[in-house]
Short mmCIF file of C-alpha atoms and ligand atoms in Angstrom, two decimals:
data_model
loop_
_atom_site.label_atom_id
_atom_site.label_comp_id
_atom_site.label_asym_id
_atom_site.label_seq_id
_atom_site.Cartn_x
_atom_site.Cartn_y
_atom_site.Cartn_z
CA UNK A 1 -73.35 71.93 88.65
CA UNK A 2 -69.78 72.39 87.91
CA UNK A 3 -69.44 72.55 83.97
CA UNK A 4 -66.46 71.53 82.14
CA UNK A 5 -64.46 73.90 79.29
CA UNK A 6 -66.08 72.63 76.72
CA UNK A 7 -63.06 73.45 74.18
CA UNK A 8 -61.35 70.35 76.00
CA UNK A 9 -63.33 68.39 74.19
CA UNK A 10 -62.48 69.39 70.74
CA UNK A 11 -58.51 68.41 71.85
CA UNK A 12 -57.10 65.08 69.65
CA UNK A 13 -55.18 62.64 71.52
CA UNK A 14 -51.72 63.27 71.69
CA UNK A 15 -51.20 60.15 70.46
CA UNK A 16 -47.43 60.96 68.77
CA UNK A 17 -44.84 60.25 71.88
CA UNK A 18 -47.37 57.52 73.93
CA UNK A 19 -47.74 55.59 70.54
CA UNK A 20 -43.90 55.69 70.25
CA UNK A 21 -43.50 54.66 73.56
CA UNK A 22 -45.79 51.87 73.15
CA UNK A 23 -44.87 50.64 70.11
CA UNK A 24 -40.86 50.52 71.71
CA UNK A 25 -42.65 48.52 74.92
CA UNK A 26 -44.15 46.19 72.22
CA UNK A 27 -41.05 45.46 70.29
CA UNK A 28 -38.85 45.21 73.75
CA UNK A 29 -40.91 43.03 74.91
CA UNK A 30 -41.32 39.92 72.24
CA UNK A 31 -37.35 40.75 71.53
CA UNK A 32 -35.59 41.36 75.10
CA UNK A 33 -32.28 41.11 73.70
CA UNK A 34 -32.33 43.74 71.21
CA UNK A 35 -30.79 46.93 72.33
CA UNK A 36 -33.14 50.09 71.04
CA UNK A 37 -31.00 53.72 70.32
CA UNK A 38 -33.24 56.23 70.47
CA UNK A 39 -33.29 59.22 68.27
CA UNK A 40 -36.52 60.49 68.78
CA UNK A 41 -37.81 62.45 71.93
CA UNK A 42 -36.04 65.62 71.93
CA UNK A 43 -34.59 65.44 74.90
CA UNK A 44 -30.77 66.14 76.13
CA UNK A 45 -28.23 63.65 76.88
CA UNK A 46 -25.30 65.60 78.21
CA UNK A 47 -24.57 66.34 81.62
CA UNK A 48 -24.81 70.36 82.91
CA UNK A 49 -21.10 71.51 82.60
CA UNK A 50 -18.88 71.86 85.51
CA UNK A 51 -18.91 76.00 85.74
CA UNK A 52 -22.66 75.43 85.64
CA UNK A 53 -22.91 73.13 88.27
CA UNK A 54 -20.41 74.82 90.37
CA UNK A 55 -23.21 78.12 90.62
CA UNK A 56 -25.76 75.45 91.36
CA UNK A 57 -24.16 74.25 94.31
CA UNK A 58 -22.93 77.44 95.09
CA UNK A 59 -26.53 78.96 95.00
CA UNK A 60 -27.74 75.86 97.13
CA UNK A 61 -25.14 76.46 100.23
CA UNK A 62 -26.10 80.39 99.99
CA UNK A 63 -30.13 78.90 100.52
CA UNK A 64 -28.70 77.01 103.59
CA UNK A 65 -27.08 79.52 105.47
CA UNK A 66 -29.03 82.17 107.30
CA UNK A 67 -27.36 85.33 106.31
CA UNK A 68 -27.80 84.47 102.45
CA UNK A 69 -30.87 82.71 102.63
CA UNK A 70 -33.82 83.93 100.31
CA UNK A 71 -37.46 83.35 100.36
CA UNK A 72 -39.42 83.91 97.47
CA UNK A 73 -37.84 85.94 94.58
CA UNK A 74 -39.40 88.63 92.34
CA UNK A 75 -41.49 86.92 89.92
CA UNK A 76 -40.03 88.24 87.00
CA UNK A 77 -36.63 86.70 88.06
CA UNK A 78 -33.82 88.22 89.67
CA UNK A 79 -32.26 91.13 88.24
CA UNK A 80 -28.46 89.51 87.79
CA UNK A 81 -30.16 86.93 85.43
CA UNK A 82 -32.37 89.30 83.54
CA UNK A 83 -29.13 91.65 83.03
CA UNK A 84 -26.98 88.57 82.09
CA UNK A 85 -29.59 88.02 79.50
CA UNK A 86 -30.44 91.46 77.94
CA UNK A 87 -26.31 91.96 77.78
CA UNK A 88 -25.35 88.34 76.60
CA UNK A 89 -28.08 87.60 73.99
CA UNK A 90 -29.34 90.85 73.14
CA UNK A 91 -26.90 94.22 73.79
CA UNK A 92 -24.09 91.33 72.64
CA UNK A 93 -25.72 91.52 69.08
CA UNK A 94 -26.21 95.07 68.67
CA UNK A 95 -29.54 94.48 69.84
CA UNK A 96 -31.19 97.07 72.88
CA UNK A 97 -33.26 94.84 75.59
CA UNK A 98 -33.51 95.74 78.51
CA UNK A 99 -33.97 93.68 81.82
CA UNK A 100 -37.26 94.79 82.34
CA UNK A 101 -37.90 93.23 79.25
CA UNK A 102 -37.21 90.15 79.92
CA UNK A 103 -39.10 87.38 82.46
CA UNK A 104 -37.56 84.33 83.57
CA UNK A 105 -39.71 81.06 83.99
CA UNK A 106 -39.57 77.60 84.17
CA UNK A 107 -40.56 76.94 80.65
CA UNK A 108 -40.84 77.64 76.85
CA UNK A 109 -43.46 75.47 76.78
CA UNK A 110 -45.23 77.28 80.01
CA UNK A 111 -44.32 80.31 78.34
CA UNK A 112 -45.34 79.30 74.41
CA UNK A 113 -48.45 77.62 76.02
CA UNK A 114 -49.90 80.50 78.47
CA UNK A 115 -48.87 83.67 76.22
CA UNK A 116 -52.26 83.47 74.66
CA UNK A 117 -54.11 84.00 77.06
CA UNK A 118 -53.82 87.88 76.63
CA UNK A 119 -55.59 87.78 73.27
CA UNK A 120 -59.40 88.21 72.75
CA UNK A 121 -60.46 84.22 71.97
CA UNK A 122 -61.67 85.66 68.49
CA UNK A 123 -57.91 86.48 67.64
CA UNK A 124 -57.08 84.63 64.55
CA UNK A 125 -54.36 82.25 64.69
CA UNK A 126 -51.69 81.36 62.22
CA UNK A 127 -49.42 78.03 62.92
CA UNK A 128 -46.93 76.26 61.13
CA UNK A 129 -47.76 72.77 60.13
CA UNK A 130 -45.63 70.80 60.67
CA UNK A 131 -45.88 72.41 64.53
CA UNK A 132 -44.67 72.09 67.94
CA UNK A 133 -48.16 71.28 69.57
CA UNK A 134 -48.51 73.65 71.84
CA UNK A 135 -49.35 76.36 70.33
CA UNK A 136 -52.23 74.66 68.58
CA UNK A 137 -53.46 72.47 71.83
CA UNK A 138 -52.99 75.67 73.66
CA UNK A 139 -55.73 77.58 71.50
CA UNK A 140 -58.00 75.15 70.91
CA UNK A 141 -58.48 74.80 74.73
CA UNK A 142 -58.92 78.59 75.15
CA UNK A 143 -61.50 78.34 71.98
CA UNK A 144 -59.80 79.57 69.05
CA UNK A 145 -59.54 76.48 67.01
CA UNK A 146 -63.18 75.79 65.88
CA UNK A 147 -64.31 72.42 65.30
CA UNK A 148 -61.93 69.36 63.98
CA UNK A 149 -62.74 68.21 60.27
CA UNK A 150 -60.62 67.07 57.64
CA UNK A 151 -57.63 66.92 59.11
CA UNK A 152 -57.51 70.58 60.88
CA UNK A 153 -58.90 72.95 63.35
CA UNK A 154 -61.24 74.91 60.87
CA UNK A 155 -60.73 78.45 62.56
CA UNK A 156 -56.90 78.12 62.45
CA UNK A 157 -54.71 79.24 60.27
CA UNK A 158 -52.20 76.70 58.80
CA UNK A 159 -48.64 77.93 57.28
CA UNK A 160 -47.89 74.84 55.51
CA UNK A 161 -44.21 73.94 55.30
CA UNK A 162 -42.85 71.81 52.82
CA UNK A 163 -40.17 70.91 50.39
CA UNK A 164 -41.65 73.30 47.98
CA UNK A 165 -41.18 76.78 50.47
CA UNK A 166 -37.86 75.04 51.99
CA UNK A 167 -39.73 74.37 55.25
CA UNK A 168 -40.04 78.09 56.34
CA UNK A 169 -43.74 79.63 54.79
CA UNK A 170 -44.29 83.18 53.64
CA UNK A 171 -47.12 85.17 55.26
CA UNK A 172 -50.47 84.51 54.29
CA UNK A 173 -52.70 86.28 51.93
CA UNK A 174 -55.03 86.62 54.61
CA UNK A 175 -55.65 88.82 57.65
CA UNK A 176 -54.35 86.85 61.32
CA UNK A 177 -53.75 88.21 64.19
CA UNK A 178 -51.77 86.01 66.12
CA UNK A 179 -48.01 84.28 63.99
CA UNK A 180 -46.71 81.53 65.82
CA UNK A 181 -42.94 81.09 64.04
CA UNK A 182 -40.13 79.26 65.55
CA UNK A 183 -36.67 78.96 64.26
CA UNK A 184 -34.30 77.07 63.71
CA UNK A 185 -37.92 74.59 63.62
CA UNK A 186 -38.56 72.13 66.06
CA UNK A 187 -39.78 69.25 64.21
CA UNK A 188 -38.12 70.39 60.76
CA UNK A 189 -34.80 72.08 61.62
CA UNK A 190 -35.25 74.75 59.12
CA UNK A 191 -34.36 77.88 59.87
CA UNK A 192 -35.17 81.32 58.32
CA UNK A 193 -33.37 84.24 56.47
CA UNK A 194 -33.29 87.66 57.36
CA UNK A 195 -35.31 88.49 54.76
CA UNK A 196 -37.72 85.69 55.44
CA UNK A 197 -38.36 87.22 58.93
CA UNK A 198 -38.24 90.73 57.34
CA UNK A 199 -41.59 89.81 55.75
CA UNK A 200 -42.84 88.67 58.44
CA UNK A 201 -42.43 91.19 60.62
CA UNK A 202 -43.63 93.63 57.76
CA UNK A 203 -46.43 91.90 57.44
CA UNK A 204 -46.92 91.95 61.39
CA UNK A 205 -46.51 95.70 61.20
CA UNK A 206 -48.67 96.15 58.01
CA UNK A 207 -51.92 93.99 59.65
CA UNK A 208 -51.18 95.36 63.58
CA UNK A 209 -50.99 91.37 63.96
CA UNK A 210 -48.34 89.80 66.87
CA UNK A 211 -45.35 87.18 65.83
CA UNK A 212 -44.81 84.79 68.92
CA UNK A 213 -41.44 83.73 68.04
CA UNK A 214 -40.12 80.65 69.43
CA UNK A 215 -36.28 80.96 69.54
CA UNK A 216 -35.78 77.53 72.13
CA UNK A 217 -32.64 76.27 69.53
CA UNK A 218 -31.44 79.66 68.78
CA UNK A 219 -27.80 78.25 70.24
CA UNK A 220 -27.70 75.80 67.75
CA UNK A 221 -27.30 78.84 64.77
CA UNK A 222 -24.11 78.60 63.68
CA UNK A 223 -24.13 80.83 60.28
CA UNK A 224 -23.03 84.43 60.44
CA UNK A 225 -25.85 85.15 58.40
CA UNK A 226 -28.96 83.72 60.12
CA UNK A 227 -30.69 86.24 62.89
CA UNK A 228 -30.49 84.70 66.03
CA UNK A 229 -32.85 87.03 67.56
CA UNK A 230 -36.55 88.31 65.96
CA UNK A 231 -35.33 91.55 67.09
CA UNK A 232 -32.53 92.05 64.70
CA UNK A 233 -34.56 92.59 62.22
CA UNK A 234 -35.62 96.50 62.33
CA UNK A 235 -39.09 97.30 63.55
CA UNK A 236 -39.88 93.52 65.07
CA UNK A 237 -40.15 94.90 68.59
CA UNK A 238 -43.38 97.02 67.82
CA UNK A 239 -44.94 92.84 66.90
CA UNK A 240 -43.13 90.50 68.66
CA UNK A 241 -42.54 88.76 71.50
CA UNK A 242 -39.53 86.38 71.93
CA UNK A 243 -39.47 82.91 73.75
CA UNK A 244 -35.94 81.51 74.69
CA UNK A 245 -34.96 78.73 76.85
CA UNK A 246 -32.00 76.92 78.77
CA UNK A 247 -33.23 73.43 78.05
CA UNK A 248 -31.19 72.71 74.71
CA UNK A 249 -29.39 75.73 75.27
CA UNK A 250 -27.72 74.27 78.42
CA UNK A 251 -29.01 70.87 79.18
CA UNK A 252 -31.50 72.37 81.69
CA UNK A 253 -34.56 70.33 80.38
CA UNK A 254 -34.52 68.58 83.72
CA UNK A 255 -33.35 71.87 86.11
CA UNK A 256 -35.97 74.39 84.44
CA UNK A 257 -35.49 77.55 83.02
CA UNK A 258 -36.05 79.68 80.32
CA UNK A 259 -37.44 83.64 79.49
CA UNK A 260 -39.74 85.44 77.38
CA UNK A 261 -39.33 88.90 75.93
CA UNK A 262 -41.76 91.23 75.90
CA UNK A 263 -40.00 95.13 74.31
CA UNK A 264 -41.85 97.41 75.65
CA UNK A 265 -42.51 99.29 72.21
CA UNK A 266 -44.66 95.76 71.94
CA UNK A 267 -48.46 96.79 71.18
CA UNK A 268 -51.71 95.24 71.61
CA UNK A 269 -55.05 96.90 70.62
CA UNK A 270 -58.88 97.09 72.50
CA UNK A 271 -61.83 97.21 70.98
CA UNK A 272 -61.52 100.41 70.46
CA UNK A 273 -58.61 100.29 68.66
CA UNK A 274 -55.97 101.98 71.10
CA UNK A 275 -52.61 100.85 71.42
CA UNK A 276 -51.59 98.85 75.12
CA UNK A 277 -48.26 98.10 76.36
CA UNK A 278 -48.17 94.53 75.89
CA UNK A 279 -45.51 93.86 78.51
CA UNK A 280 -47.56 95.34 80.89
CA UNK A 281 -50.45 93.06 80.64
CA UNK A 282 -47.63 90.10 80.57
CA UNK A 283 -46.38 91.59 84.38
CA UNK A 284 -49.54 91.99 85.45
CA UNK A 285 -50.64 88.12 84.11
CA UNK A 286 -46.66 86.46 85.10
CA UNK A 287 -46.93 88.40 88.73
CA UNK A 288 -50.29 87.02 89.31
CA UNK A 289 -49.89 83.58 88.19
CA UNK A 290 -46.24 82.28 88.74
CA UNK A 291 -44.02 82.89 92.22
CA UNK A 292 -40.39 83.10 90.23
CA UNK A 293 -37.94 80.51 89.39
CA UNK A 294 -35.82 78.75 92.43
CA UNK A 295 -33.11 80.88 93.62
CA UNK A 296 -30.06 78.06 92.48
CA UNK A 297 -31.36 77.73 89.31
CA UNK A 298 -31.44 81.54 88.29
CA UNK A 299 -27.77 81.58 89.53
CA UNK A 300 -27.02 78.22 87.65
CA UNK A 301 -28.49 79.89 84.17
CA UNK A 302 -26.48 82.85 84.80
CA UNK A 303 -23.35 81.09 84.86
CA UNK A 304 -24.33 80.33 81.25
CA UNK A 305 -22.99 83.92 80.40
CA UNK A 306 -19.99 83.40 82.10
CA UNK A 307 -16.54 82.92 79.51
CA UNK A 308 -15.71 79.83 80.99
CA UNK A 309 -20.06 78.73 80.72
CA UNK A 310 -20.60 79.65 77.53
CA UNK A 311 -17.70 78.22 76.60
CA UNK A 312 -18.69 74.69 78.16
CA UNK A 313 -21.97 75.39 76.71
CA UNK A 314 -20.86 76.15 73.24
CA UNK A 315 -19.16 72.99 73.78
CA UNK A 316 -22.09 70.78 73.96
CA UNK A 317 -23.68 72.17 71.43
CA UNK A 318 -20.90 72.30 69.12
CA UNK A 319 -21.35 67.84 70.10
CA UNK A 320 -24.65 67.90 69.10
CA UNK A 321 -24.46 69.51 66.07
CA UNK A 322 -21.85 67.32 65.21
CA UNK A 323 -23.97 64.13 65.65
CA UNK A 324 -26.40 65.99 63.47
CA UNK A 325 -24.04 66.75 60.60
CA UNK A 326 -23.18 62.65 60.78
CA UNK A 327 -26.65 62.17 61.00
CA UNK A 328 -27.44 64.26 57.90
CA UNK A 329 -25.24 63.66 55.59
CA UNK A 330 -25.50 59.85 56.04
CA UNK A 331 -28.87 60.16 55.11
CA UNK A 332 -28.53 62.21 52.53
CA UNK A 333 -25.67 59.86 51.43
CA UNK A 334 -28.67 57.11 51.55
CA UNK A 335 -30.49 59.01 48.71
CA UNK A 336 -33.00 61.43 50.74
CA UNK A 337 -33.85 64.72 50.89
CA UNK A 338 -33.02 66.25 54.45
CA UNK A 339 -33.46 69.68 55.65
CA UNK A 340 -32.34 70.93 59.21
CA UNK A 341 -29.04 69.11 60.79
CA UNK A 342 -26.88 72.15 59.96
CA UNK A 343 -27.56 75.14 62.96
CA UNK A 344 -30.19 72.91 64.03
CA UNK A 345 -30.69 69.67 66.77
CA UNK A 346 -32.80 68.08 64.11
CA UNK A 347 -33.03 66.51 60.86
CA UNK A 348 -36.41 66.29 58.88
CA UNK A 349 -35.87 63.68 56.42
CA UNK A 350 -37.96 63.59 53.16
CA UNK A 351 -39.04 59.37 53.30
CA UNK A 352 -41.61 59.99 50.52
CA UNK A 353 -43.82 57.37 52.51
CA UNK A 354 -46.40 56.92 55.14
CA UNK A 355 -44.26 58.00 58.26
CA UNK A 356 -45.73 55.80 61.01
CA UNK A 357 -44.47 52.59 58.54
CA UNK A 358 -40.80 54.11 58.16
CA UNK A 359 -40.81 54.65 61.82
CA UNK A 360 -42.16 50.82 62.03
CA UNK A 361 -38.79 49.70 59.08
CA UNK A 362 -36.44 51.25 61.59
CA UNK A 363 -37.62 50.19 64.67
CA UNK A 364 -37.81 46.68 63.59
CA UNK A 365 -34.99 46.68 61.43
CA UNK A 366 -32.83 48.35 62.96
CA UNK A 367 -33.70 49.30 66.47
CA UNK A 368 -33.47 52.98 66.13
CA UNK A 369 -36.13 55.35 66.86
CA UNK A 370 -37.08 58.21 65.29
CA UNK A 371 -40.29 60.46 65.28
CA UNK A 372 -42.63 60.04 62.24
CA UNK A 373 -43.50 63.12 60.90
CA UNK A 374 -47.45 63.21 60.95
CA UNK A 375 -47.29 63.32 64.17
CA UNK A 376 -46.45 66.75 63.52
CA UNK A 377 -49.23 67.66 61.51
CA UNK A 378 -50.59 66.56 57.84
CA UNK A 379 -47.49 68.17 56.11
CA UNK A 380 -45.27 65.83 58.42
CA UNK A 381 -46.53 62.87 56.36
CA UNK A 382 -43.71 61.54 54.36
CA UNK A 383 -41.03 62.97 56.94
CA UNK A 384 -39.37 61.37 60.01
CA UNK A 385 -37.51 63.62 62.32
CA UNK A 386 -34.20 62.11 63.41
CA UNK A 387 -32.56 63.75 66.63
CA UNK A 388 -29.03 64.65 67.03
CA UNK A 389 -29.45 64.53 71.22
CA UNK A 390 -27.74 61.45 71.93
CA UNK A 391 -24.16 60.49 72.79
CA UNK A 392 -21.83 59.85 69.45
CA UNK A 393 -21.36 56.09 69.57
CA UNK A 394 -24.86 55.32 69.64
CA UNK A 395 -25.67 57.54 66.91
CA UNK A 396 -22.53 56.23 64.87
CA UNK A 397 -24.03 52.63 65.63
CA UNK A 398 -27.64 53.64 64.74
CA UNK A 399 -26.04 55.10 61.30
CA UNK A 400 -24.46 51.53 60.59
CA UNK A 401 -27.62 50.22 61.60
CA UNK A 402 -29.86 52.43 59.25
CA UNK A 403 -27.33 52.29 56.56
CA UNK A 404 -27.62 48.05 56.46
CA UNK A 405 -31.54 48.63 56.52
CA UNK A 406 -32.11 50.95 54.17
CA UNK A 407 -28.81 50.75 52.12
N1 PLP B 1 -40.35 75.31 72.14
C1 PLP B 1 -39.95 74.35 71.32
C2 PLP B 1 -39.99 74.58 69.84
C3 PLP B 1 -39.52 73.11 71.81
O1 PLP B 1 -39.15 72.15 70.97
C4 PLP B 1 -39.50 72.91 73.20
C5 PLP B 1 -39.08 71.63 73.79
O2 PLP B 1 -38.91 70.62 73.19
C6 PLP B 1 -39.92 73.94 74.02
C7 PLP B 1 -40.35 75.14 73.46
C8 PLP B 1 -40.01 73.75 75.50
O3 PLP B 1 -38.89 74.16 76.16
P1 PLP B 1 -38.81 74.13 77.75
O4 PLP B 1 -38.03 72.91 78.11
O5 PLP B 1 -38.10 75.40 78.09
O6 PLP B 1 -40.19 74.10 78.31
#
């Protein structure tokens, strides 16, 4: 008899983006006429930029000509993409990665999601609340999470976020094993100090513990001061492991691509208590399990690192955080609290009231969607996350709109 993972049965409903959807069917329906701007699935809007698409095609006609026609690539990605990397995001901030440090995939979410999978299931596990679900969905259905009561997954560690800490937690009093941290946040925009991830990573170093640290809107950092990278903070390589990707980066939510960094200094520990070479086991798992990203699309993300790329890219993103800073400060200009907006996609607005019926206001009111923040976890409740990916007259007119509702 074939026996089902039992932990699958201990996962909620993800009821947060099919309820939204729902709910917009709903009010579509019994109002056809009403034309909905949506600010809440964070998804791009933009088009890939001309250079980009340019080593796309380019990459496609090499695939259809004999002579430069490749079959399957190494599965760690191809070794002009890995450089491009370790030199433009890394080596480019005084930071030493090397290519064999870094493996391309088709996902920050494959990547955030399957990374656990090296740990023993009794790891302990620390996760920000509000939280990007996949690192919690992730664990439970490898075990880790313990039974649901009260709200929460009773084995796992919550670092609660709020108005109080500024959105980014300290490190627990407690011993965990496992630090899940992502910055600038995705759903609260926050993003942390160098002396908040100093902490961390002494903390890391202190309890032999591992940060995963989800870096997916590092492009959006615009202030000298905030580390881009975990690894610019001294003695982080030793504990963490760093997941990047060119969804938001460079509109390639839809073309797939992204890496993980795994230093090679990165420990894990046996029962015994010796020291492995994390990246190793990451190889030997990423080799075994995934057959490389498509040839086209490794040379399309490499023409990110291009001058004339990044400077289309910077471009974009420069448009999105532009929406956000409208986005922002008409909000705050409405009387709330917002955090995020600045070197961040998103806005986390303090609404002070049951989420899911602030969502409800401003869909009915005023045909915008947003993304209620307990959807997000229990400290989402009383927060909506607004998105800034959308294209600037629609959020100008869902401004006016929200302004006349809520004004
Ligand atoms: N990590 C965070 C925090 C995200 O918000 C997202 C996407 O929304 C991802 C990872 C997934 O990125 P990818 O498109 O590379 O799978």
């Amino acid at each position: 008899m074939i026996r089902v993972n039992e932990h699958y049965g201990l996962l909620r409903s993800s009821y947060l983006f099919s309820t939204i959807a729902k709910k917009i069917d709903e009010f579509q329906a019994s109002h056809p006429g009403a034309h909905i701007i949506r600010l809440g699935i964070g998804d791009v809007t933009r088009a890939l930029p001309p250079s980009i698409v340019a080593a796309f095609h380019h990459g496609v006609d090499e695939m259809g000509r004999d002579e430069s026609f490749r079959g399957y690539g190494p599965e760690q990605g191809y070794g002009f993409l890995r450089e491009a990397i370790a030199a433009g995001d890394y080596r480019s901030r005084g930071v030493d990665i090397e290519p064999e440090e870094v493996f391309i995939s088709d996902g920050a979410k494959c990547d955030t999601g399957n990374f656990q999978e090296l740990f023993s299931t009794t790891a302990r596990v620390a996760v920000p609340d509000p939280v990007y679900p996949v690192y919690v969905d992730t664990n439970v259905m490898a075990g880790r999470s313990g039974p649901w009561a009260d709200g929460r997954y009773q084995r796992l560690h919550y670092l609660q976020s709020t108005s109080a800490n500024g959105y980014v937690p300290a490190p627990p009093t407690e011993e965990v094993d496992l630090i899940y941290l992502c910055f600038p946040n995705n759903p609260t925009g926050a993003t942390a100090t160098r002396d908040q991830l100093e902490a961390w990573v002494s903390y890391a170093r202190e309890h032999r513990a591992l940060i995963l640290f989800d870096a997916a809107y590092e492009a959006f950092i615009r202030n000298d001061d905030i580390p881009h990278s975990i690894y610019e903070i001294a003695g982080a390589k030793e504990v963490a492991v760093e997941f990047r990707s060119f969804s938001k980066t460079a509109g390639f939510t839809g073309t797939r691509c992204a890496f993980t960094v795994v230093p090679r200094e990165c420990a894990v520990y046996n029962e015994a208590g010796q020291k492995l070479a994390l990246r190793d086991l990451w190889n030997r798992r990423h080799t075994t399990k995934f057959n490389g990203v498509s040839y086209p699309v490794q040379r399309a993300a490499a023409a990110v690192y291009t001058p004339e790329g990044s400077r289309e890219v910077r471009g974009i993103i420069d448009y999105y955080l532009e929406n956000a800073r409208l986005i922002r400060e008409r909000m705050q200009s409405l009387g709330y609290g917002c955090v995020g907006g600045y070197n961040s996609p998103y806005i986390w607005v303090e609404t002070g009231t049951d989420s899911w019926a602030f969502f409800d206001r401003l869909l009915t009111e005023a045909q915008v969607v947003c993304t209620p923040g307990a959807g997000f976890g229990p400290c989402g409740e009383g927060h909506i996350r607004i998105s800034a990916f959308n294209h600037r007259d629609r959020v100008l007119e869902a401004l006016d709109r929200i302004s006349r509702v809520l004004g």
